[in-house]
Amino acid sequence: MDKENVVNEAPGLSAPIAGKKIFFVRHGKTEWNNLFRYQGVTDIPLCEEGREQARKTGLRFAGAEIDAVISSPLSRAYETAENIAAHHVGIKVERLNLLEEVNFGEWEGLTVKEIKERFGEELFYKWRSNQLHVDAPGGESMEKLYERSAQVAKILLERPEDNIVVVGHGAMLRGLFLPMLGLPRSNIFWKTRIDNCSISAFSVEAGNRFVLAYLNDTLHLKMSEAVITSMPIL
């Protein structure tokens, strides 16, 4: 069996990553992030710390070959994406509405404490333990989230570019990674850490199969500018 077939049959065998690559970035911090308020589709801008995170993330991608940058239309994601695109001549940020954050309905702008006080602890803990069947009042159902996640996965798979950066939101990206990996729907929000301006990477291998390369890389946020520009992304 030749090397290519071995990789296709057993992708866990530490083979070199080649072909199409998609990088996912969560937006930089906002004041509501710092206050632990649910943001959802409320359009909260980056705070100063978030702008610095976005700048450093742009530097992390500065030396990489990037063919497209796609973003949620919400300003905190779009501004983060612009910091990445700014280092690549001819690349303009594309807005994709399907990448919007999960709509948390009447919980948007509230902290967990405020949600419990206004809607009751029982409802909050039911939602936290079983998001597949319990929704935030007036918010997006998990069924709808997984439907649009599947659409995004299909769009990304069909894009012709070899190196794509996608900038989005914590809850939406957690939902998106499940159909990309062919995993069953689950209460993913509390089981996966995706920090502000973290990078997660997927490759697309034979048979149009997504393979997770790494998750939640934030090393660039802890390094000096001189070091960041020499850091690889894959």
PDB file of C-alpha atoms in Angstrom:
ATOM      1  CA  MET A   1       0.000   0.000   0.000  1.00  0.00           C
ATOM      2  CA  ASP A   2       1.455   3.396  -0.976  1.00  0.00           C
ATOM      3  CA  LYS A   3       1.886   6.290   1.446  1.00  0.00           C
ATOM      4  CA  GLU A   4      -1.214   8.187   0.287  1.00  0.00           C
ATOM      5  CA  ASN A   5      -3.452   5.181   0.808  1.00  0.00           C
ATOM      6  CA  VAL A   6      -1.969   4.564   4.245  1.00  0.00           C
ATOM      7  CA  VAL A   7      -2.818   8.145   5.249  1.00  0.00           C
ATOM      8  CA  ASN A   8      -6.358   7.797   3.901  1.00  0.00           C
ATOM      9  CA  GLU A   9      -6.926   4.520   5.720  1.00  0.00           C
ATOM     10  CA  ALA A  10      -5.311   5.585   8.993  1.00  0.00           C
ATOM     11  CA  PRO A  11      -5.287   9.409   9.323  1.00  0.00           C
ATOM     12  CA  GLY A  12      -4.156   9.201  12.946  1.00  0.00           C
ATOM     13  CA  LEU A  13      -0.678   8.067  11.918  1.00  0.00           C
ATOM     14  CA  SER A  14       0.970  11.514  12.256  1.00  0.00           C
ATOM     15  CA  ALA A  15       1.197  12.002   8.503  1.00  0.00           C
ATOM     16  CA  PRO A  16       2.208  15.450   7.189  1.00  0.00           C
ATOM     17  CA  ILE A  17      -0.741  17.837   6.894  1.00  0.00           C
ATOM     18  CA  ALA A  18      -1.241  18.762   3.254  1.00  0.00           C
ATOM     19  CA  GLY A  19      -3.991  20.131   1.051  1.00  0.00           C
ATOM     20  CA  LYS A  20      -6.805  22.443   2.070  1.00  0.00           C
ATOM     21  CA  LYS A  21      -6.681  24.030   5.528  1.00  0.00           C
ATOM     22  CA  ILE A  22      -9.310  26.032   7.406  1.00  0.00           C
ATOM     23  CA  PHE A  23      -8.474  28.103  10.480  1.00  0.00           C
ATOM     24  CA  PHE A  24     -11.169  29.195  12.914  1.00  0.00           C
ATOM     25  CA  VAL A  25     -10.709  32.264  15.117  1.00  0.00           C
ATOM     26  CA  ARG A  26     -13.022  33.421  17.863  1.00  0.00           C
ATOM     27  CA  HIS A  27     -13.369  37.218  18.033  1.00  0.00           C
ATOM     28  CA  GLY A  28     -11.438  39.335  20.530  1.00  0.00           C
ATOM     29  CA  LYS A  29     -12.826  40.278  23.922  1.00  0.00           C
ATOM     30  CA  THR A  30     -15.647  42.737  24.526  1.00  0.00           C
ATOM     31  CA  GLU A  31     -16.759  44.459  27.723  1.00  0.00           C
ATOM     32  CA  TRP A  32     -19.632  41.981  27.935  1.00  0.00           C
ATOM     33  CA  ASN A  33     -17.121  39.121  27.810  1.00  0.00           C
ATOM     34  CA  ASN A  34     -15.318  40.686  30.754  1.00  0.00           C
ATOM     35  CA  LEU A  35     -18.618  41.055  32.629  1.00  0.00           C
ATOM     36  CA  PHE A  36     -19.675  37.475  31.736  1.00  0.00           C
ATOM     37  CA  ARG A  37     -22.829  38.670  29.969  1.00  0.00           C
ATOM     38  CA  TYR A  38     -24.454  36.578  27.248  1.00  0.00           C
ATOM     39  CA  GLN A  39     -23.925  38.468  23.970  1.00  0.00           C
ATOM     40  CA  GLY A  40     -25.507  36.362  21.276  1.00  0.00           C
ATOM     41  CA  VAL A  41     -26.536  38.478  18.298  1.00  0.00           C
ATOM     42  CA  THR A  42     -26.308  41.754  20.248  1.00  0.00           C
ATOM     43  CA  ASP A  43     -23.662  43.719  18.362  1.00  0.00           C
ATOM     44  CA  ILE A  44     -21.123  44.560  21.072  1.00  0.00           C
ATOM     45  CA  PRO A  45     -17.788  45.979  19.800  1.00  0.00           C
ATOM     46  CA  LEU A  46     -14.317  44.897  20.870  1.00  0.00           C
ATOM     47  CA  CYS A  47     -12.922  46.494  24.009  1.00  0.00           C
ATOM     48  CA  GLU A  48      -9.320  47.739  24.138  1.00  0.00           C
ATOM     49  CA  GLU A  49      -8.061  44.352  25.307  1.00  0.00           C
ATOM     50  CA  GLY A  50      -9.980  42.710  22.473  1.00  0.00           C
ATOM     51  CA  ARG A  51      -8.447  45.057  19.907  1.00  0.00           C
ATOM     52  CA  GLU A  52      -4.982  44.168  21.173  1.00  0.00           C
ATOM     53  CA  GLN A  53      -5.866  40.472  20.937  1.00  0.00           C
ATOM     54  CA  ALA A  54      -7.100  40.987  17.368  1.00  0.00           C
ATOM     55  CA  ARG A  55      -3.904  42.827  16.441  1.00  0.00           C
ATOM     56  CA  LYS A  56      -1.759  39.980  17.791  1.00  0.00           C
ATOM     57  CA  THR A  57      -3.887  37.431  15.967  1.00  0.00           C
ATOM     58  CA  GLY A  58      -3.343  39.347  12.738  1.00  0.00           C
ATOM     59  CA  LEU A  59       0.417  39.140  13.339  1.00  0.00           C
ATOM     60  CA  ARG A  60       0.142  35.378  13.886  1.00  0.00           C
ATOM     61  CA  PHE A  61      -1.260  35.008  10.370  1.00  0.00           C
ATOM     62  CA  ALA A  62       0.985  37.675   8.788  1.00  0.00           C
ATOM     63  CA  GLY A  63       3.541  35.259   7.384  1.00  0.00           C
ATOM     64  CA  ALA A  64       1.070  32.587   6.353  1.00  0.00           C
ATOM     65  CA  GLU A  65      -0.429  31.993   2.929  1.00  0.00           C
ATOM     66  CA  ILE A  66      -4.084  33.007   3.206  1.00  0.00           C
ATOM     67  CA  ASP A  67      -6.511  32.884   0.287  1.00  0.00           C
ATOM     68  CA  ALA A  68      -9.754  34.025   1.946  1.00  0.00           C
ATOM     69  CA  VAL A  69     -10.995  35.540   5.214  1.00  0.00           C
ATOM     70  CA  ILE A  70     -14.663  34.954   6.089  1.00  0.00           C
ATOM     71  CA  SER A  71     -16.414  36.511   9.079  1.00  0.00           C
ATOM     72  CA  SER A  72     -19.620  36.756  11.001  1.00  0.00           C
ATOM     73  CA  PRO A  73     -21.234  40.130  10.223  1.00  0.00           C
ATOM     74  CA  LEU A  74     -21.217  41.130  13.917  1.00  0.00           C
ATOM     75  CA  SER A  75     -18.685  43.908  14.523  1.00  0.00           C
ATOM     76  CA  ARG A  76     -16.601  42.112  17.162  1.00  0.00           C
ATOM     77  CA  ALA A  77     -15.884  39.315  14.690  1.00  0.00           C
ATOM     78  CA  TYR A  78     -15.562  41.531  11.620  1.00  0.00           C
ATOM     79  CA  GLU A  79     -13.009  43.838  13.262  1.00  0.00           C
ATOM     80  CA  THR A  80     -10.992  40.801  14.349  1.00  0.00           C
ATOM     81  CA  ALA A  81     -11.111  39.492  10.784  1.00  0.00           C
ATOM     82  CA  GLU A  82      -9.953  42.839   9.378  1.00  0.00           C
ATOM     83  CA  ASN A  83      -6.810  42.612  11.515  1.00  0.00           C
ATOM     84  CA  ILE A  84      -6.024  39.297   9.834  1.00  0.00           C
ATOM     85  CA  ALA A  85      -6.850  40.382   6.277  1.00  0.00           C
ATOM     86  CA  ALA A  86      -4.812  43.584   6.650  1.00  0.00           C
ATOM     87  CA  HIS A  87      -1.569  41.598   6.331  1.00  0.00           C
ATOM     88  CA  HIS A  88      -2.560  40.018   3.011  1.00  0.00           C
ATOM     89  CA  VAL A  89      -2.653  42.123  -0.146  1.00  0.00           C
ATOM     90  CA  GLY A  90      -5.870  41.785  -2.104  1.00  0.00           C
ATOM     91  CA  ILE A  91      -7.752  39.924   0.621  1.00  0.00           C
ATOM     92  CA  LYS A  92     -11.043  41.517   1.687  1.00  0.00           C
ATOM     93  CA  VAL A  93     -13.137  40.175   4.550  1.00  0.00           C
ATOM     94  CA  GLU A  94     -16.277  38.379   3.361  1.00  0.00           C
ATOM     95  CA  ARG A  95     -19.360  38.498   5.588  1.00  0.00           C
ATOM     96  CA  LEU A  96     -21.332  35.278   6.050  1.00  0.00           C
ATOM     97  CA  ASN A  97     -24.573  35.687   8.009  1.00  0.00           C
ATOM     98  CA  LEU A  98     -24.674  31.979   8.845  1.00  0.00           C
ATOM     99  CA  LEU A  99     -21.665  32.573  11.132  1.00  0.00           C
ATOM    100  CA  GLU A 100     -23.614  34.834  13.513  1.00  0.00           C
ATOM    101  CA  GLU A 101     -23.509  33.869  17.164  1.00  0.00           C
ATOM    102  CA  VAL A 102     -26.308  31.823  18.709  1.00  0.00           C
ATOM    103  CA  ASN A 103     -29.296  34.037  19.551  1.00  0.00           C
ATOM    104  CA  PHE A 104     -29.841  33.795  23.309  1.00  0.00           C
ATOM    105  CA  GLY A 105     -33.146  35.667  23.179  1.00  0.00           C
ATOM    106  CA  GLU A 106     -34.243  37.211  26.466  1.00  0.00           C
ATOM    107  CA  TRP A 107     -30.988  36.183  28.124  1.00  0.00           C
ATOM    108  CA  GLU A 108     -28.829  38.496  26.028  1.00  0.00           C
ATOM    109  CA  GLY A 109     -27.109  41.152  28.097  1.00  0.00           C
ATOM    110  CA  LEU A 110     -27.646  39.188  31.302  1.00  0.00           C
ATOM    111  CA  THR A 111     -25.188  37.421  33.583  1.00  0.00           C
ATOM    112  CA  VAL A 112     -25.869  33.915  34.876  1.00  0.00           C
ATOM    113  CA  LYS A 113     -26.880  35.413  38.233  1.00  0.00           C
ATOM    114  CA  GLU A 114     -29.382  37.727  36.535  1.00  0.00           C
ATOM    115  CA  ILE A 115     -30.776  34.884  34.412  1.00  0.00           C
ATOM    116  CA  LYS A 116     -31.373  32.781  37.524  1.00  0.00           C
ATOM    117  CA  GLU A 117     -33.060  35.688  39.307  1.00  0.00           C
ATOM    118  CA  ARG A 118     -35.389  36.566  36.408  1.00  0.00           C
ATOM    119  CA  PHE A 119     -36.121  33.161  34.907  1.00  0.00           C
ATOM    120  CA  GLY A 120     -35.413  30.776  37.760  1.00  0.00           C
ATOM    121  CA  GLU A 121     -32.517  28.466  38.494  1.00  0.00           C
ATOM    122  CA  GLU A 122     -34.460  25.411  37.354  1.00  0.00           C
ATOM    123  CA  LEU A 123     -34.790  26.621  33.752  1.00  0.00           C
ATOM    124  CA  PHE A 124     -31.144  27.696  33.553  1.00  0.00           C
ATOM    125  CA  TYR A 125     -29.847  24.357  34.818  1.00  0.00           C
ATOM    126  CA  LYS A 126     -32.234  22.444  32.541  1.00  0.00           C
ATOM    127  CA  TRP A 127     -30.804  24.396  29.591  1.00  0.00           C
ATOM    128  CA  ARG A 128     -27.238  23.922  30.730  1.00  0.00           C
ATOM    129  CA  SER A 129     -27.639  20.152  31.098  1.00  0.00           C
ATOM    130  CA  ASN A 130     -29.829  19.574  28.041  1.00  0.00           C
ATOM    131  CA  GLN A 131     -29.442  22.260  25.380  1.00  0.00           C
ATOM    132  CA  LEU A 132     -30.705  19.864  22.726  1.00  0.00           C
ATOM    133  CA  HIS A 133     -34.230  20.059  24.140  1.00  0.00           C
ATOM    134  CA  VAL A 134     -34.308  23.249  26.234  1.00  0.00           C
ATOM    135  CA  ASP A 135     -33.856  26.693  24.612  1.00  0.00           C
ATOM    136  CA  ALA A 136     -33.257  30.155  26.037  1.00  0.00           C
ATOM    137  CA  PRO A 137     -36.604  32.022  26.037  1.00  0.00           C
ATOM    138  CA  GLY A 138     -37.047  33.707  22.665  1.00  0.00           C
ATOM    139  CA  GLY A 139     -33.689  32.389  21.481  1.00  0.00           C
ATOM    140  CA  GLU A 140     -32.436  30.164  18.697  1.00  0.00           C
ATOM    141  CA  SER A 141     -33.174  26.472  19.022  1.00  0.00           C
ATOM    142  CA  MET A 142     -30.327  24.001  18.910  1.00  0.00           C
ATOM    143  CA  GLU A 143     -32.065  22.403  15.948  1.00  0.00           C
ATOM    144  CA  LYS A 144     -31.658  25.645  14.014  1.00  0.00           C
ATOM    145  CA  LEU A 145     -28.041  26.002  15.146  1.00  0.00           C
ATOM    146  CA  TYR A 146     -27.126  22.550  13.867  1.00  0.00           C
ATOM    147  CA  GLU A 147     -28.983  23.160  10.601  1.00  0.00           C
ATOM    148  CA  ARG A 148     -26.969  26.286   9.835  1.00  0.00           C
ATOM    149  CA  SER A 149     -23.773  24.679  11.136  1.00  0.00           C
ATOM    150  CA  ALA A 150     -24.233  21.935   8.562  1.00  0.00           C
ATOM    151  CA  GLN A 151     -24.744  24.601   5.874  1.00  0.00           C
ATOM    152  CA  VAL A 152     -21.513  26.363   6.881  1.00  0.00           C
ATOM    153  CA  ALA A 153     -19.580  23.081   6.846  1.00  0.00           C
ATOM    154  CA  LYS A 154     -20.846  22.381   3.327  1.00  0.00           C
ATOM    155  CA  ILE A 155     -19.969  25.897   2.124  1.00  0.00           C
ATOM    156  CA  LEU A 156     -16.427  25.641   3.494  1.00  0.00           C
ATOM    157  CA  LEU A 157     -15.914  22.212   1.994  1.00  0.00           C
ATOM    158  CA  GLU A 158     -16.970  23.482  -1.430  1.00  0.00           C
ATOM    159  CA  ARG A 159     -14.859  26.642  -1.370  1.00  0.00           C
ATOM    160  CA  PRO A 160     -12.019  26.414  -3.917  1.00  0.00           C
ATOM    161  CA  GLU A 161      -9.353  28.148  -1.781  1.00  0.00           C
ATOM    162  CA  ASP A 162      -6.615  26.130  -0.091  1.00  0.00           C
ATOM    163  CA  ASN A 163      -6.136  28.330   3.000  1.00  0.00           C
ATOM    164  CA  ILE A 164      -9.191  29.909   4.615  1.00  0.00           C
ATOM    165  CA  VAL A 165      -9.586  31.850   7.863  1.00  0.00           C
ATOM    166  CA  VAL A 166     -13.047  31.916   9.447  1.00  0.00           C
ATOM    167  CA  VAL A 167     -13.779  34.371  12.266  1.00  0.00           C
ATOM    168  CA  GLY A 168     -16.792  33.692  14.434  1.00  0.00           C
ATOM    169  CA  HIS A 169     -18.143  33.192  17.937  1.00  0.00           C
ATOM    170  CA  GLY A 170     -17.680  30.752  20.775  1.00  0.00           C
ATOM    171  CA  ALA A 171     -21.043  29.001  20.872  1.00  0.00           C
ATOM    172  CA  MET A 172     -21.504  28.939  17.091  1.00  0.00           C
ATOM    173  CA  LEU A 173     -18.034  27.495  16.487  1.00  0.00           C
ATOM    174  CA  ARG A 174     -18.619  24.796  19.097  1.00  0.00           C
ATOM    175  CA  GLY A 175     -21.782  23.827  17.259  1.00  0.00           C
ATOM    176  CA  LEU A 176     -20.091  23.998  13.855  1.00  0.00           C
ATOM    177  CA  PHE A 177     -17.253  21.629  14.731  1.00  0.00           C
ATOM    178  CA  LEU A 178     -19.670  18.737  15.342  1.00  0.00           C
ATOM    179  CA  PRO A 179     -20.998  18.342  11.764  1.00  0.00           C
ATOM    180  CA  MET A 180     -17.516  19.047  10.427  1.00  0.00           C
ATOM    181  CA  LEU A 181     -16.238  16.025  12.331  1.00  0.00           C
ATOM    182  CA  GLY A 182     -19.352  13.930  11.769  1.00  0.00           C
ATOM    183  CA  LEU A 183     -20.050  13.809  15.510  1.00  0.00           C
ATOM    184  CA  PRO A 184     -23.546  13.448  16.992  1.00  0.00           C
ATOM    185  CA  ARG A 185     -25.349  16.450  18.399  1.00  0.00           C
ATOM    186  CA  SER A 186     -24.579  17.021  22.062  1.00  0.00           C
ATOM    187  CA  ASN A 187     -24.489  19.624  24.842  1.00  0.00           C
ATOM    188  CA  ILE A 188     -21.217  20.926  23.420  1.00  0.00           C
ATOM    189  CA  PHE A 189     -21.201  24.455  24.906  1.00  0.00           C
ATOM    190  CA  TRP A 190     -19.781  23.354  28.253  1.00  0.00           C
ATOM    191  CA  LYS A 191     -17.428  20.665  26.961  1.00  0.00           C
ATOM    192  CA  THR A 192     -15.133  22.591  24.612  1.00  0.00           C
ATOM    193  CA  ARG A 193     -12.953  25.594  25.442  1.00  0.00           C
ATOM    194  CA  ILE A 194     -12.659  28.216  22.706  1.00  0.00           C
ATOM    195  CA  ASP A 195     -11.063  31.370  24.108  1.00  0.00           C
ATOM    196  CA  ASN A 196     -11.196  34.859  22.621  1.00  0.00           C
ATOM    197  CA  CYS A 197      -8.846  35.135  19.617  1.00  0.00           C
ATOM    198  CA  SER A 198      -7.893  31.475  19.878  1.00  0.00           C
ATOM    199  CA  ILE A 199      -7.083  29.592  16.672  1.00  0.00           C
ATOM    200  CA  SER A 200      -8.363  26.128  15.809  1.00  0.00           C
ATOM    201  CA  ALA A 201      -7.324  24.360  12.607  1.00  0.00           C
ATOM    202  CA  PHE A 202      -8.808  21.696  10.359  1.00  0.00           C
ATOM    203  CA  SER A 203      -7.442  20.028   7.263  1.00  0.00           C
ATOM    204  CA  VAL A 204      -9.535  18.572   4.457  1.00  0.00           C
ATOM    205  CA  GLU A 205      -8.261  15.156   3.513  1.00  0.00           C
ATOM    206  CA  ALA A 206      -9.121  12.514   0.925  1.00  0.00           C
ATOM    207  CA  GLY A 207     -12.820  11.911   0.502  1.00  0.00           C
ATOM    208  CA  ASN A 208     -13.611  15.478   1.566  1.00  0.00           C
ATOM    209  CA  ARG A 209     -13.164  14.581   5.209  1.00  0.00           C
ATOM    210  CA  PHE A 210     -12.482  17.252   7.851  1.00  0.00           C
ATOM    211  CA  VAL A 211      -9.708  16.370  10.300  1.00  0.00           C
ATOM    212  CA  LEU A 212      -9.065  18.434  13.437  1.00  0.00           C
ATOM    213  CA  ALA A 213      -5.403  19.509  13.600  1.00  0.00           C
ATOM    214  CA  TYR A 214      -5.543  21.516  16.826  1.00  0.00           C
ATOM    215  CA  LEU A 215      -7.978  23.409  19.069  1.00  0.00           C
ATOM    216  CA  ASN A 216      -7.875  26.675  21.063  1.00  0.00           C
ATOM    217  CA  ASP A 217      -4.297  27.817  20.399  1.00  0.00           C
ATOM    218  CA  THR A 218      -3.723  31.131  22.238  1.00  0.00           C
ATOM    219  CA  LEU A 219       0.079  31.205  22.445  1.00  0.00           C
ATOM    220  CA  HIS A 220       0.294  34.341  20.271  1.00  0.00           C
ATOM    221  CA  LEU A 221      -1.647  36.296  22.899  1.00  0.00           C
ATOM    222  CA  LYS A 222       1.078  35.617  25.451  1.00  0.00           C
ATOM    223  CA  MET A 223       4.104  36.465  23.273  1.00  0.00           C
ATOM    224  CA  SER A 224       5.901  39.639  22.237  1.00  0.00           C
ATOM    225  CA  GLU A 225       5.310  41.036  18.761  1.00  0.00           C
ATOM    226  CA  ALA A 226       8.748  39.934  17.549  1.00  0.00           C
ATOM    227  CA  VAL A 227       8.038  36.342  18.556  1.00  0.00           C
ATOM    228  CA  ILE A 228       4.497  36.259  17.175  1.00  0.00           C
ATOM    229  CA  THR A 229       5.563  37.031  13.610  1.00  0.00           C
ATOM    230  CA  SER A 230       7.820  33.966  13.599  1.00  0.00           C
ATOM    231  CA  MET A 231       5.217  31.563  15.023  1.00  0.00           C
ATOM    232  CA  PRO A 232       3.701  29.060  12.585  1.00  0.00           C
ATOM    233  CA  ILE A 233      -0.030  28.472  12.323  1.00  0.00           C
ATOM    234  CA  LEU A 234       0.314  24.813  11.277  1.00  0.00           C
TER     235      LEU A 234
END
